[in-house]
Amino acid sequence: MGAEGGAGVNAFEQALDWLGQPGRWSWTDPAGIPYRTLEHLGFSALSLVIAAALAVPPALVLAHYRRGAFLASSAVNIGRAIPSFGLIILFWYLASRWEVDTSFWPLLLALVALALPPLFTNTYAGVVSLEPEAVDAARGIGHTEGQIMLRIELPLALPVILAGARVAFLQLVATVAIGAIVNDGGGLGRFIVDGFAQGAGGYGEILAGGLAVIVLALVCEGVFALLERFAVPRGLTLSRRATMSTRPV
């Protein structure tokens, strides 16, 4: 017990020493936490944008015409079943065989693949769950099917879509750290991998890198909570509250 406690104290001391090293808070030095944080966020944000561009439009169209229910439900199961690390290794192996840059594409493709299921499923579910009266009214005043999808269904389904984006982004933030095992970058995960390579002398770097990933995930969670609050139209929020207040207990 005493040895374990001593190791824990030593790890915290190593982490403090590591955090105080020169250049550790640099925005331009790859050894700096800000530099790796931006790299981490860059990978995550780019993957989310690409996944949203690939998943949201087809899910919107399929949900509008009430098709692809099996595909939407299967996407949930696929997203839960895919192992993040296994997917990264697979794309890294394929990139190596095809002599493609392994420092960027394997991790990016794996992240996009992981973000697709929650975005597709939530978009589909958000549109399908809408009250049909709003769509019928839009049709009645002469809106085309495309206008109904973009002006009615997409804004009304936005809270559910953002919830899916929130889940996807937090999963991406966690996975980027794992990607440092096969990626020269890897964001904040680079510190964890480098710490493990040093053995007992790297416990401080491992601890500091792990805490940095946790803090980043919590900050992203808060940002998405604010985004969901301010991106949803105020009229929709008030309407939902009024509906909830009139429902019988």
mmCIF file of C-alpha atoms in Angstrom:
data_model
loop_
_atom_site.group_PDB
_atom_site.id
_atom_site.type_symbol
_atom_site.label_atom_id
_atom_site.label_comp_id
_atom_site.label_asym_id
_atom_site.label_seq_id
_atom_site.Cartn_x
_atom_site.Cartn_y
_atom_site.Cartn_z
ATOM 1 C CA MET A 1 0.000 0.000 0.000
ATOM 2 C CA GLY A 2 2.810 2.373 0.905
ATOM 3 C CA ALA A 3 4.666 1.615 -2.312
ATOM 4 C CA GLU A 4 1.545 2.298 -4.375
ATOM 5 C CA GLY A 5 0.977 5.573 -2.555
ATOM 6 C CA GLY A 6 4.610 6.553 -3.088
ATOM 7 C CA ALA A 7 4.362 5.760 -6.787
ATOM 8 C CA GLY A 8 1.236 7.925 -7.031
ATOM 9 C CA VAL A 9 2.925 10.871 -5.310
ATOM 10 C CA ASN A 10 5.980 10.417 -7.496
ATOM 11 C CA ALA A 11 3.804 10.446 -10.634
ATOM 12 C CA PHE A 12 2.205 13.730 -9.569
ATOM 13 C CA GLU A 13 5.620 15.220 -8.850
ATOM 14 C CA GLN A 14 6.855 14.063 -12.260
ATOM 15 C CA ALA A 15 3.759 15.579 -13.877
ATOM 16 C CA LEU A 16 4.392 18.946 -12.210
ATOM 17 C CA ASP A 17 8.038 18.867 -13.263
ATOM 18 C CA TRP A 18 7.042 17.927 -16.798
ATOM 19 C CA LEU A 19 4.494 20.742 -16.998
ATOM 20 C CA GLY A 20 7.172 23.223 -15.930
ATOM 21 C CA GLN A 21 9.658 22.291 -18.630
ATOM 22 C CA PRO A 22 10.651 24.960 -21.204
ATOM 23 C CA GLY A 23 8.393 25.146 -24.230
ATOM 24 C CA ARG A 24 5.689 23.055 -22.606
ATOM 25 C CA TRP A 25 3.145 25.864 -23.079
ATOM 26 C CA SER A 26 4.249 26.889 -26.561
ATOM 27 C CA TRP A 27 1.779 27.290 -29.434
ATOM 28 C CA THR A 28 4.473 26.563 -32.046
ATOM 29 C CA ASP A 29 6.598 23.821 -30.460
ATOM 30 C CA PRO A 30 5.297 20.248 -30.999
ATOM 31 C CA ALA A 31 6.275 19.563 -27.393
ATOM 32 C CA GLY A 32 3.824 22.241 -26.201
ATOM 33 C CA ILE A 33 0.392 21.434 -24.792
ATOM 34 C CA PRO A 34 -1.343 24.278 -26.716
ATOM 35 C CA TYR A 35 0.223 23.045 -29.970
ATOM 36 C CA ARG A 36 -0.982 19.479 -29.371
ATOM 37 C CA THR A 37 -4.403 20.714 -28.232
ATOM 38 C CA LEU A 38 -4.944 22.567 -31.515
ATOM 39 C CA GLU A 39 -3.758 19.492 -33.402
ATOM 40 C CA HIS A 40 -6.177 17.352 -31.385
ATOM 41 C CA LEU A 41 -9.098 19.684 -32.040
ATOM 42 C CA GLY A 42 -8.163 20.039 -35.704
ATOM 43 C CA PHE A 43 -8.345 16.298 -36.319
ATOM 44 C CA SER A 44 -11.612 16.027 -34.387
ATOM 45 C CA ALA A 45 -13.331 19.010 -36.017
ATOM 46 C CA LEU A 46 -12.272 18.104 -39.555
ATOM 47 C CA SER A 47 -13.517 14.545 -39.086
ATOM 48 C CA LEU A 48 -16.854 15.763 -37.714
ATOM 49 C CA VAL A 49 -17.387 18.164 -40.620
ATOM 50 C CA ILE A 50 -16.611 15.491 -43.216
ATOM 51 C CA ALA A 51 -18.826 12.945 -41.455
ATOM 52 C CA ALA A 52 -21.687 15.449 -41.218
ATOM 53 C CA ALA A 53 -21.405 16.239 -44.930
ATOM 54 C CA LEU A 54 -21.584 12.528 -45.718
ATOM 55 C CA ALA A 55 -24.262 11.479 -43.205
ATOM 56 C CA VAL A 56 -26.749 14.334 -42.744
ATOM 57 C CA PRO A 57 -27.977 14.871 -46.364
ATOM 58 C CA PRO A 58 -28.820 11.204 -47.116
ATOM 59 C CA ALA A 59 -30.349 10.722 -43.659
ATOM 60 C CA LEU A 60 -32.492 13.830 -44.190
ATOM 61 C CA VAL A 61 -33.736 12.622 -47.576
ATOM 62 C CA LEU A 62 -34.402 9.059 -46.405
ATOM 63 C CA ALA A 63 -36.257 10.255 -43.310
ATOM 64 C CA HIS A 64 -38.325 12.713 -45.356
ATOM 65 C CA TYR A 65 -39.568 9.932 -47.614
ATOM 66 C CA ARG A 66 -39.755 7.468 -44.704
ATOM 67 C CA ARG A 67 -37.253 5.065 -46.210
ATOM 68 C CA GLY A 68 -34.120 3.435 -44.816
ATOM 69 C CA ALA A 69 -35.410 2.671 -41.317
ATOM 70 C CA PHE A 70 -33.428 -0.566 -41.262
ATOM 71 C CA LEU A 71 -30.289 1.316 -42.334
ATOM 72 C CA ALA A 72 -30.748 3.856 -39.535
ATOM 73 C CA SER A 73 -31.196 1.181 -36.880
ATOM 74 C CA SER A 74 -28.249 -0.788 -38.255
ATOM 75 C CA ALA A 75 -26.042 2.308 -38.067
ATOM 76 C CA VAL A 76 -26.533 2.377 -34.287
ATOM 77 C CA ASN A 77 -25.415 -1.232 -33.905
ATOM 78 C CA ILE A 78 -22.479 -0.761 -36.271
ATOM 79 C CA GLY A 79 -21.325 2.311 -34.381
ATOM 80 C CA ARG A 80 -21.369 0.407 -31.103
ATOM 81 C CA ALA A 81 -19.646 -2.662 -32.518
ATOM 82 C CA ILE A 82 -16.728 -1.021 -34.330
ATOM 83 C CA PRO A 83 -13.562 -0.999 -32.162
ATOM 84 C CA SER A 84 -11.854 2.359 -32.522
ATOM 85 C CA PHE A 85 -8.313 1.057 -32.252
ATOM 86 C CA GLY A 86 -8.984 -1.802 -34.653
ATOM 87 C CA LEU A 87 -10.309 0.623 -37.242
ATOM 88 C CA ILE A 88 -7.238 2.828 -36.924
ATOM 89 C CA ILE A 89 -4.926 -0.176 -37.331
ATOM 90 C CA LEU A 90 -6.864 -1.337 -40.393
ATOM 91 C CA PHE A 91 -6.586 2.001 -42.182
ATOM 92 C CA TRP A 92 -2.933 2.312 -41.170
ATOM 93 C CA TYR A 93 -2.227 -1.111 -42.662
ATOM 94 C CA LEU A 94 -4.047 -0.267 -45.902
ATOM 95 C CA ALA A 95 -2.237 3.071 -46.177
ATOM 96 C CA SER A 96 1.097 1.313 -45.664
ATOM 97 C CA ARG A 97 0.310 -1.230 -48.373
ATOM 98 C CA TRP A 98 -0.760 1.473 -50.816
ATOM 99 C CA GLU A 99 2.178 3.733 -49.871
ATOM 100 C CA VAL A 100 -0.103 6.548 -48.727
ATOM 101 C CA ASP A 101 0.911 9.067 -46.056
ATOM 102 C CA THR A 102 0.338 7.187 -42.789
ATOM 103 C CA SER A 103 0.720 10.285 -40.612
ATOM 104 C CA PHE A 104 -2.655 11.747 -41.629
ATOM 105 C CA TRP A 105 -5.066 9.618 -43.668
ATOM 106 C CA PRO A 106 -5.431 6.481 -41.522
ATOM 107 C CA LEU A 107 -6.481 8.406 -38.439
ATOM 108 C CA LEU A 108 -8.721 10.792 -40.386
ATOM 109 C CA LEU A 109 -10.563 7.989 -42.189
ATOM 110 C CA ALA A 110 -11.023 6.048 -38.955
ATOM 111 C CA LEU A 111 -12.421 9.120 -37.202
ATOM 112 C CA VAL A 112 -14.854 9.843 -40.047
ATOM 113 C CA ALA A 113 -16.061 6.242 -39.991
ATOM 114 C CA LEU A 114 -16.666 6.455 -36.233
ATOM 115 C CA ALA A 115 -18.608 9.726 -36.489
ATOM 116 C CA LEU A 116 -20.938 8.592 -39.291
ATOM 117 C CA PRO A 117 -23.327 6.304 -37.310
ATOM 118 C CA PRO A 118 -24.460 8.760 -34.585
ATOM 119 C CA LEU A 119 -24.844 11.615 -37.078
ATOM 120 C CA PHE A 120 -26.849 9.508 -39.538
ATOM 121 C CA THR A 121 -29.029 7.907 -36.873
ATOM 122 C CA ASN A 122 -29.831 11.124 -35.010
ATOM 123 C CA THR A 123 -30.629 13.017 -38.204
ATOM 124 C CA TYR A 124 -32.979 10.262 -39.317
ATOM 125 C CA ALA A 125 -34.607 9.958 -35.893
ATOM 126 C CA GLY A 126 -34.963 13.728 -35.532
ATOM 127 C CA VAL A 127 -36.842 14.078 -38.822
ATOM 128 C CA VAL A 128 -39.014 10.979 -38.418
ATOM 129 C CA SER A 129 -40.131 12.049 -34.939
ATOM 130 C CA LEU A 130 -41.482 15.409 -36.126
ATOM 131 C CA GLU A 131 -45.190 16.133 -35.978
ATOM 132 C CA PRO A 132 -46.665 15.604 -39.478
ATOM 133 C CA GLU A 133 -48.892 18.691 -39.184
ATOM 134 C CA ALA A 134 -45.951 21.049 -39.790
ATOM 135 C CA VAL A 135 -44.946 19.218 -42.973
ATOM 136 C CA ASP A 136 -48.532 19.027 -44.204
ATOM 137 C CA ALA A 137 -48.997 22.750 -43.612
ATOM 138 C CA ALA A 138 -45.822 23.553 -45.557
ATOM 139 C CA ARG A 139 -47.014 21.359 -48.404
ATOM 140 C CA GLY A 140 -50.378 23.061 -48.324
ATOM 141 C CA ILE A 141 -48.903 26.506 -48.919
ATOM 142 C CA GLY A 142 -46.898 25.321 -51.915
ATOM 143 C CA HIS A 143 -43.471 24.399 -50.543
ATOM 144 C CA THR A 144 -41.498 21.916 -52.617
ATOM 145 C CA GLU A 145 -40.139 18.747 -51.047
ATOM 146 C CA GLY A 146 -36.641 20.251 -51.022
ATOM 147 C CA GLN A 147 -37.889 23.402 -49.295
ATOM 148 C CA ILE A 148 -39.726 21.319 -46.716
ATOM 149 C CA MET A 149 -36.563 19.371 -45.914
ATOM 150 C CA LEU A 150 -34.317 22.442 -45.635
ATOM 151 C CA ARG A 151 -36.711 24.993 -44.137
ATOM 152 C CA ILE A 152 -38.972 22.864 -41.967
ATOM 153 C CA GLU A 153 -37.571 19.449 -41.129
ATOM 154 C CA LEU A 154 -33.890 20.304 -40.771
ATOM 155 C CA PRO A 155 -34.409 23.246 -38.343
ATOM 156 C CA LEU A 156 -36.980 21.323 -36.297
ATOM 157 C CA ALA A 157 -34.708 18.271 -36.075
ATOM 158 C CA LEU A 158 -31.673 20.393 -35.186
ATOM 159 C CA PRO A 159 -31.721 19.614 -31.422
ATOM 160 C CA VAL A 160 -31.540 15.868 -32.092
ATOM 161 C CA ILE A 161 -28.894 16.322 -34.794
ATOM 162 C CA LEU A 162 -26.737 18.409 -32.461
ATOM 163 C CA ALA A 163 -27.095 15.755 -29.770
ATOM 164 C CA GLY A 164 -25.693 13.229 -32.245
ATOM 165 C CA ALA A 165 -22.875 15.598 -33.178
ATOM 166 C CA ARG A 166 -22.083 16.038 -29.500
ATOM 167 C CA VAL A 167 -21.775 12.287 -28.945
ATOM 168 C CA ALA A 168 -19.726 11.894 -32.121
ATOM 169 C CA PHE A 169 -17.333 14.717 -31.277
ATOM 170 C CA LEU A 170 -16.608 13.465 -27.774
ATOM 171 C CA GLN A 171 -15.901 10.026 -29.232
ATOM 172 C CA LEU A 172 -13.551 11.647 -31.744
ATOM 173 C CA VAL A 173 -11.692 13.534 -29.022
ATOM 174 C CA ALA A 174 -11.121 10.277 -27.165
ATOM 175 C CA THR A 175 -10.091 8.389 -30.299
ATOM 176 C CA VAL A 176 -7.539 10.953 -31.498
ATOM 177 C CA ALA A 177 -5.558 10.210 -28.342
ATOM 178 C CA ILE A 178 -5.556 6.497 -29.212
ATOM 179 C CA GLY A 179 -4.464 7.329 -32.749
ATOM 180 C CA ALA A 180 -1.140 8.612 -31.455
ATOM 181 C CA ILE A 181 0.001 4.988 -31.290
ATOM 182 C CA VAL A 182 0.191 4.797 -35.094
ATOM 183 C CA ASN A 183 0.285 8.503 -35.921
ATOM 184 C CA ASP A 184 3.199 10.920 -35.673
ATOM 185 C CA GLY A 185 0.776 13.573 -34.485
ATOM 186 C CA GLY A 186 -2.056 12.251 -32.388
ATOM 187 C CA GLY A 187 -2.696 15.476 -30.509
ATOM 188 C CA LEU A 188 -2.540 15.199 -26.742
ATOM 189 C CA GLY A 189 -2.295 11.431 -27.020
ATOM 190 C CA ARG A 190 1.288 11.926 -28.194
ATOM 191 C CA PHE A 191 2.277 12.708 -24.601
ATOM 192 C CA ILE A 192 0.670 9.503 -23.311
ATOM 193 C CA VAL A 193 2.372 7.321 -25.920
ATOM 194 C CA ASP A 194 5.749 9.003 -25.417
ATOM 195 C CA GLY A 195 5.380 8.613 -21.655
ATOM 196 C CA PHE A 196 4.769 4.880 -21.939
ATOM 197 C CA ALA A 197 7.860 4.568 -24.145
ATOM 198 C CA GLN A 198 9.979 5.965 -21.280
ATOM 199 C CA GLY A 199 8.848 3.391 -18.732
ATOM 200 C CA ALA A 200 8.792 4.469 -15.087
ATOM 201 C CA GLY A 201 10.365 7.804 -15.956
ATOM 202 C CA GLY A 202 7.390 8.738 -18.117
ATOM 203 C CA TYR A 203 4.639 8.411 -15.524
ATOM 204 C CA GLY A 204 4.425 12.170 -15.142
ATOM 205 C CA GLU A 205 4.017 12.725 -18.873
ATOM 206 C CA ILE A 206 1.353 9.995 -19.031
ATOM 207 C CA LEU A 207 -0.563 11.556 -16.150
ATOM 208 C CA ALA A 208 -0.324 15.076 -17.547
ATOM 209 C CA GLY A 209 -1.353 13.935 -21.027
ATOM 210 C CA GLY A 210 -4.300 11.966 -19.674
ATOM 211 C CA LEU A 211 -5.505 14.912 -17.600
ATOM 212 C CA ALA A 212 -5.165 17.185 -20.632
ATOM 213 C CA VAL A 213 -7.398 14.879 -22.694
ATOM 214 C CA ILE A 214 -9.982 14.784 -19.881
ATOM 215 C CA VAL A 215 -10.015 18.574 -19.554
ATOM 216 C CA LEU A 216 -10.343 18.968 -23.323
ATOM 217 C CA ALA A 217 -13.281 16.538 -23.409
ATOM 218 C CA LEU A 218 -15.047 18.396 -20.586
ATOM 219 C CA VAL A 219 -14.532 21.747 -22.309
ATOM 220 C CA CYS A 220 -15.895 20.348 -25.587
ATOM 221 C CA GLU A 221 -18.890 18.961 -23.709
ATOM 222 C CA GLY A 222 -19.604 22.418 -22.311
ATOM 223 C CA VAL A 223 -19.191 24.095 -25.694
ATOM 224 C CA PHE A 224 -21.647 21.690 -27.315
ATOM 225 C CA ALA A 225 -24.124 22.251 -24.491
ATOM 226 C CA LEU A 226 -23.988 25.999 -25.207
ATOM 227 C CA LEU A 227 -24.203 25.365 -28.932
ATOM 228 C CA GLU A 228 -27.340 23.269 -28.497
ATOM 229 C CA ARG A 229 -28.827 26.006 -26.345
ATOM 230 C CA PHE A 230 -28.164 28.929 -28.693
ATOM 231 C CA ALA A 231 -28.333 27.228 -32.105
ATOM 232 C CA VAL A 232 -31.871 25.941 -31.627
ATOM 233 C CA PRO A 233 -34.487 28.540 -32.671
ATOM 234 C CA ARG A 234 -36.040 30.227 -29.651
ATOM 235 C CA GLY A 235 -39.550 29.638 -30.967
ATOM 236 C CA LEU A 236 -38.872 25.903 -31.159
ATOM 237 C CA THR A 237 -37.545 25.853 -27.598
ATOM 238 C CA LEU A 238 -40.583 27.701 -26.255
ATOM 239 C CA SER A 239 -42.931 25.468 -28.230
ATOM 240 C CA ARG A 240 -41.347 22.332 -26.793
ATOM 241 C CA ARG A 241 -41.530 23.704 -23.269
ATOM 242 C CA ALA A 242 -45.191 24.564 -23.745
ATOM 243 C CA THR A 243 -45.884 21.071 -25.060
ATOM 244 C CA MET A 244 -44.118 19.469 -22.118
ATOM 245 C CA SER A 245 -46.010 21.647 -19.620
ATOM 246 C CA THR A 246 -49.401 20.658 -21.052
ATOM 247 C CA ARG A 247 -48.744 16.923 -21.039
ATOM 248 C CA PRO A 248 -50.510 14.980 -18.280
ATOM 249 C CA VAL A 249 -48.318 13.596 -15.532
#
